[in-house]
Coordinates of C-alpha atoms and ligand atoms in Angstrom, one line a residue:
X49 CA 49.9 139.2 40.9
X50 CA 52.8 139.9 43.3
X51 CA 51.0 143.0 44.7
X52 CA 51.1 143.0 48.4
X53 CA 47.9 142.7 50.4
X54 CA 46.9 146.0 51.8
X55 CA 44.1 147.3 53.8
X56 CA 41.7 149.7 52.0
X57 CA 42.9 152.8 53.8
X58 CA 46.4 152.4 52.3
X59 CA 45.3 152.5 48.7
X60 CA 47.0 155.4 46.9
X61 CA 43.6 156.9 46.0
X62 CA 43.2 157.7 49.7
X63 CA 46.4 159.8 49.7
X64 CA 44.3 162.7 48.4
X65 CA 40.7 163.9 48.3
X66 CA 37.4 161.9 47.9
X67 CA 36.5 163.1 44.4
X68 CA 39.3 161.0 43.1
X69 CA 37.2 157.9 43.7
X70 CA 35.0 159.0 40.9
X71 CA 37.4 160.8 38.6
X72 CA 40.3 158.3 38.8
X73 CA 38.3 155.9 36.6
X74 CA 38.3 158.4 33.8
X75 CA 42.0 159.1 34.3
X76 CA 42.8 155.4 34.3
X77 CA 40.8 154.9 31.1
X78 CA 42.6 157.9 29.5
X79 CA 45.9 156.3 30.5
X80 CA 45.2 153.0 28.9
X81 CA 44.2 154.7 25.7
X82 CA 47.4 156.7 25.6
X83 CA 49.6 153.6 26.2
X84 CA 47.7 151.6 23.6
X85 CA 48.4 154.2 20.9
X86 CA 52.1 153.8 21.5
X87 CA 54.1 151.3 19.5
X88 CA 56.6 151.0 22.2
X89 CA 54.0 150.4 25.0
X90 CA 51.7 148.2 23.0
X91 CA 52.5 144.5 23.0
X92 CA 54.9 144.5 25.9
X93 CA 54.3 141.3 27.8
X94 CA 54.8 142.9 31.2
X95 CA 55.8 146.0 33.1
X96 CA 59.1 144.3 33.8
X97 CA 60.0 144.2 30.1
X98 CA 59.1 147.8 29.7
X99 CA 62.3 149.2 31.2
X100 CA 64.8 147.4 28.9
X101 CA 67.7 149.9 29.0
X102 CA 69.1 148.9 25.6
X103 CA 67.8 152.0 23.7
X104 CA 69.0 154.4 26.4
X105 CA 72.1 156.4 25.3
X106 CA 73.5 156.2 28.8
X107 CA 73.3 152.4 28.9
X108 CA 77.1 152.0 28.4
X109 CA 77.8 153.9 31.7
X110 CA 76.3 151.1 33.8
X111 CA 76.9 149.2 36.0
X112 CA 78.8 151.7 38.1
X113 CA 81.0 151.0 41.1
X114 CA 79.2 150.2 44.3
X115 CA 80.0 152.5 47.3
X116 CA 80.4 150.0 50.1
X117 CA 79.6 152.7 52.7
X118 CA 75.9 152.2 51.7
X119 CA 74.9 148.6 52.1
X120 CA 72.0 146.9 53.8
X121 CA 71.1 144.4 56.5
X122 CA 68.3 143.0 54.4
X123 CA 67.8 141.4 51.0
X124 CA 67.4 143.6 48.0
X125 CA 64.0 143.7 46.5
X126 CA 63.6 141.9 43.2
X127 CA 63.9 144.1 40.2
X128 CA 60.6 142.9 38.7
X129 CA 58.8 144.2 41.8
X130 CA 60.6 147.5 41.9
X131 CA 60.0 148.2 38.3
X132 CA 56.3 147.1 38.1
X133 CA 54.8 148.4 41.5
X134 CA 55.1 152.1 41.2
X135 CA 53.7 155.4 42.4
X136 CA 53.8 158.0 39.5
X137 CA 50.6 159.9 39.5
X138 CA 51.4 161.6 36.3
X139 CA 50.6 158.2 34.6
X140 CA 47.7 157.2 36.8
X141 CA 46.8 156.5 40.4
X142 CA 47.2 152.8 40.4
X143 CA 50.5 151.0 41.0
X144 CA 50.5 149.6 37.4
X145 CA 51.7 152.6 35.5
X146 CA 54.9 151.0 34.0
X147 CA 53.5 150.6 30.6
X148 CA 51.8 154.0 30.4
X149 CA 55.1 155.6 31.6
X150 CA 56.9 154.4 28.4
X151 CA 55.2 157.3 26.7
X152 CA 57.6 159.7 28.4
X153 CA 60.4 160.8 26.0
X154 CA 63.7 161.0 28.0
X155 CA 65.9 162.4 25.2
X156 CA 66.6 165.1 24.7
X157 CA 66.2 165.9 28.4
X158 CA 67.3 169.3 29.8
X159 CA 67.6 170.1 33.5
X160 CA 67.3 173.7 34.4
X161 CA 69.3 174.8 37.4
X162 CA 68.3 178.3 38.5
X163 CA 67.5 180.7 41.3
X164 CA 70.1 181.8 43.8
X165 CA 73.1 180.3 42.2
X166 CA 76.3 181.7 40.7
X167 CA 76.1 179.1 37.9
X168 CA 72.6 179.0 36.6
X169 CA 72.4 176.6 33.6
X170 CA 70.4 174.4 31.4
X171 CA 72.2 171.1 31.1
X172 CA 71.4 168.1 29.0
X173 CA 71.1 164.9 31.0
X174 CA 74.0 163.2 29.2
X175 CA 76.3 166.1 29.9
X176 CA 75.2 166.0 33.5
X177 CA 75.9 162.3 33.7
X178 CA 79.4 163.0 32.3
X179 CA 80.1 165.7 34.9
X180 CA 79.0 163.8 37.9
X181 CA 80.8 160.9 39.8
X182 CA 78.4 158.0 39.4
X183 CA 78.2 155.3 42.0
X184 CA 75.9 152.6 43.3
X185 CA 74.3 152.6 46.7
X186 CA 72.0 150.1 48.4
X187 CA 69.2 152.1 50.1
X188 CA 66.1 151.3 52.1
X189 CA 62.9 153.0 50.8
X190 CA 59.8 153.5 52.9
X191 CA 56.6 154.7 51.3
X192 CA 54.1 156.7 53.5
X193 CA 51.6 154.0 52.5
X194 CA 53.5 151.6 54.8
X195 CA 55.2 149.4 52.3
X196 CA 59.0 149.3 51.7
X197 CA 61.7 148.0 49.5
X198 CA 65.5 147.8 49.3
X199 CA 67.0 149.2 46.1
X200 CA 70.4 149.3 44.4
X201 CA 70.3 152.9 43.0
X202 CA 72.9 154.3 40.7
X203 CA 73.5 158.0 40.5
X204 CA 75.5 160.7 42.3
X205 CA 75.4 162.6 45.6
X206 CA 73.1 165.6 45.5
X207 CA 76.0 167.6 47.1
X208 CA 77.9 167.3 43.8
X209 CA 75.0 169.0 41.9
X210 CA 75.0 171.7 44.6
X211 CA 78.7 172.3 43.9
X212 CA 78.0 172.5 40.2
X213 CA 75.4 175.1 40.8
X214 CA 77.5 177.1 43.2
X215 CA 74.7 178.5 45.5
X216 CA 74.7 182.0 46.8
X217 CA 74.8 182.7 50.5
X218 CA 71.1 183.4 50.8
X219 CA 70.0 180.1 49.2
X220 CA 68.2 178.0 51.9
X221 CA 66.2 175.4 50.0
X222 CA 66.2 173.4 46.8
X223 CA 62.9 173.2 44.9
X224 CA 62.5 170.3 42.5
X225 CA 60.0 170.1 39.7
X226 CA 58.8 167.2 37.5
X227 CA 58.1 167.6 33.8
X228 CA 54.6 168.8 32.9
X229 CA 52.9 167.6 29.6
X230 CA 49.4 166.3 29.9
X231 CA 49.6 165.0 26.3
X232 CA 52.2 162.5 27.5
X233 CA 51.1 162.0 31.1
X234 CA 47.3 161.5 31.3
X235 CA 47.3 161.9 35.1
X236 CA 48.1 165.5 34.5
X237 CA 44.5 165.9 33.2
X238 CA 43.4 165.4 36.8
X239 CA 43.1 169.1 37.2
X240 CA 42.5 169.1 40.9
X241 CA 46.2 168.1 41.4
X242 CA 48.4 171.2 41.5
X243 CA 50.8 170.0 38.8
X244 CA 53.7 169.9 38.3
X245 CA 54.8 167.6 41.1
X246 CA 57.1 169.7 43.3
X247 CA 59.3 168.7 46.2
X248 CA 61.9 170.4 48.3
X249 CA 64.7 170.0 50.8
X250 CA 66.8 172.4 52.9
X251 CA 70.4 173.1 51.9
X252 CA 71.6 171.1 54.9
X253 CA 69.5 168.1 53.7
X254 CA 70.7 168.5 50.2
X255 CA 74.4 168.4 51.3
X256 CA 73.9 165.5 53.7
X257 CA 75.9 162.5 52.5
X258 CA 72.7 160.4 52.0
X259 CA 70.9 162.8 49.6
X260 CA 71.2 161.1 46.2
X261 CA 70.3 161.8 42.6
X262 CA 69.2 158.6 41.0
X263 CA 69.9 157.9 37.3
X264 CA 70.0 154.1 37.2
X265 CA 68.9 151.0 39.1
X266 CA 70.0 147.3 39.1
X267 CA 73.1 148.3 37.1
X268 CA 71.1 149.8 34.2
X269 CA 69.6 153.2 33.3
X270 CA 66.6 154.1 35.4
X271 CA 63.3 152.8 33.9
X272 CA 60.8 155.5 33.0
X273 CA 58.3 154.2 35.6
X274 CA 60.9 154.8 38.3
X275 CA 61.5 158.4 37.3
X276 CA 64.0 158.4 34.4
X277 CA 66.2 160.1 33.6
X278 CA 66.7 161.8 37.0
X279 CA 65.0 161.4 40.3
X280 CA 65.7 162.1 44.0
X281 CA 66.4 159.5 46.7
X282 CA 66.2 160.6 50.4
X283 CA 66.2 157.3 52.2
X284 CA 65.3 158.7 55.7
X285 CA 62.1 160.3 54.4
X286 CA 58.8 159.0 53.1
X287 CA 58.9 158.0 49.5
X288 CA 56.8 160.9 48.2
X289 CA 59.8 163.1 48.8
X290 CA 61.7 161.2 46.0
X291 CA 60.5 163.2 43.1
X292 CA 60.7 161.7 39.7
X293 CA 61.6 162.8 36.2
X294 CA 63.1 166.2 37.3
X295 CA 63.3 169.0 34.9
X296 CA 64.1 171.9 37.1
X297 CA 66.0 172.5 40.4
X298 CA 65.7 176.0 41.8
X299 CA 67.8 177.3 44.7
X300 CA 65.6 179.7 46.8
X301 CA 65.2 181.3 50.2
X302 CA 61.6 180.4 50.4
X303 CA 60.4 177.0 51.6
X304 CA 59.0 175.2 48.6
X305 CA 55.3 174.4 48.6
X306 CA 55.2 170.7 47.8
X307 CA 52.5 169.1 45.8
X308 CA 51.4 166.8 48.5
X309 CA 51.5 169.5 51.1
X310 CA 49.3 171.6 48.9
X311 CA 46.8 168.7 48.6
X312 CA 46.8 167.5 52.1
X313 CA 48.6 169.8 54.5
X314 CA 47.5 167.9 57.6
X315 CA 48.8 164.6 56.2
X316 CA 51.8 165.2 54.0
X317 CA 54.1 167.8 55.4
X318 CA 57.4 169.3 54.2
X319 CA 59.7 167.2 56.4
X320 CA 58.2 163.7 56.1
X321 CA 60.9 162.0 58.1
X322 CA 60.2 158.4 58.8
X323 CA 59.2 157.7 62.5
X324 CA 57.3 154.5 63.5
X325 CA 56.0 156.3 66.6
X326 CA 54.2 159.1 64.8
X327 CA 51.1 157.7 63.0
X328 CA 49.8 159.2 59.8
X329 CA 46.4 160.7 60.8
X330 CA 44.7 157.7 59.1
X331 CA 47.0 154.8 59.8
X332 CA 49.9 153.5 61.9
X333 CA 53.5 153.9 60.6
X334 CA 54.8 151.3 63.1
X335 CA 55.3 148.6 60.5
X336 CA 55.9 148.1 56.8
X337 CA 55.0 145.5 54.3
X338 CA 58.2 144.4 52.5
X339 CA 57.5 144.5 48.8
X340 CA 57.3 141.1 47.2
X341 CA 57.9 139.1 50.3
X342 CA 54.6 138.9 52.2
X343 CA 56.6 139.9 55.3
X344 CA 55.8 142.8 57.7
X345 CA 58.7 144.3 59.7
X346 CA 59.0 147.1 62.2
X347 CA 59.7 150.5 60.8
X348 CA 62.8 152.3 62.1
X349 CA 63.3 155.9 63.2
X350 CA 64.6 157.8 60.1
X351 CA 64.1 154.6 58.3
X352 CA 67.3 153.3 59.9
X353 CA 69.4 156.3 59.0
X354 CA 69.3 158.2 62.3
X355 CA 73.0 158.2 62.7
X356 CA 73.5 160.2 59.4
X357 CA 70.6 162.6 59.7
X358 CA 69.2 163.0 63.2
X359 CA 71.7 166.0 63.7
X360 CA 70.0 167.9 60.9
X361 CA 66.9 168.4 63.1
X362 CA 68.4 169.4 66.4
X363 CA 66.5 172.2 68.0
X364 CA 63.6 171.8 65.7
X365 CA 61.3 170.1 68.2
X366 CA 58.5 172.6 67.4
X367 CA 58.3 171.5 63.8
X368 CA 56.2 168.6 62.5
X369 CA 59.3 166.6 61.5
X370 CA 57.6 163.3 61.1
X371 CA 54.7 164.1 58.8
Ligands
MTE634 N1 56.8 163.1 39.9 C1 56.4 162.1 40.8 N2 57.3 161.7 41.6 C2 57.0 160.8 42.6 C3 55.6 160.3 42.7 C4 54.7 160.8 41.7 O1 53.5 160.4 41.8 N3 55.1 161.7 40.8 N4 55.3 159.4 43.7 C5 56.2 159.4 44.9 C6 55.9 158.3 45.8 S1 54.5 158.4 46.8 C7 56.7 157.2 45.9 S2 56.4 156.0 47.0 C8 57.8 157.0 45.0 C9 57.7 155.7 44.3 O2 58.9 155.4 43.5 P1 59.0 154.0 42.8 O3 57.8 153.9 41.8 O4 60.3 154.1 42.0 O5 58.9 152.9 43.8 O6 57.9 158.0 44.0 C10 57.6 159.3 44.5 N5 57.9 160.3 43.4
MO635 MO1 54.8 156.9 48.5

């Protein structure tokens, strides 16, 4: 296995509460049964095969032109690692959910844009892809569990979706919601999680140049295990902010209650900006294991994006910006 060596405290089960140590086993078993019953999932030799984009109706859109403003000082992670080492609790709490995630139907896929906007709408993903200017960006990615990767995402600036929605003056936040269907996603039978997965950003964060809606990776449509057909990427924040398989985006004047904040308010806050000097209550954030390399490197303030985002947080010293 390529899976990086990790101390026990960093296992995903420890992201939440202790009863999971018992209940997860049931959920994992349920997940295996679900995937086994699927013709598509069964018989796949590996997670890496499971994201073949050939059947995806958006396949002909990729690859898209790389935006050279967003490149990296480090090697890209290998595709096989990015697409087979995942966090997607809807499909189980282990990293090996790629096969189970193939049960998610991604067409038709409707995204609801609502709340405090002049143009509320329900838009099919293929219409959204046509309306948005697609580009590729190379981004760092830093999980709160102290591992990282470097990824060639395809997609569009979140600011373009904000324009499409035409927010009203009072809108201060965007609230994102993942699909909810426990018949597809066995993890959603774990009833102590406040499903659906919810994340949020401020309007200033949403319109920051770095905020990116991801629809593809490695020059192909996004694999289901990575959050197809639409996920968020906020490279200066911990990975749990990059919500997957989004069905609804609500503009609101209330700060969204995120799923991880609801589960562990003292460990996973709203801001979740990367800072090597502010430890998680249970582990250091000073370093990160680079996925697939066996290397550990120092973590950077705002994950290396301070220049673009530090200004967003001026005058907010009283807030817990780094949790
Ligand atoms: N809906 C949903 N989105 C999610 C998660 C999840 O469990 N469910 N996990 C988050 C976490 S903790 C991480 S690190 C990233 C992982 O993305 P990847 O599997 O593409 O690496 O997805 C984030 N988005
Ligand atoms: Mo994460």
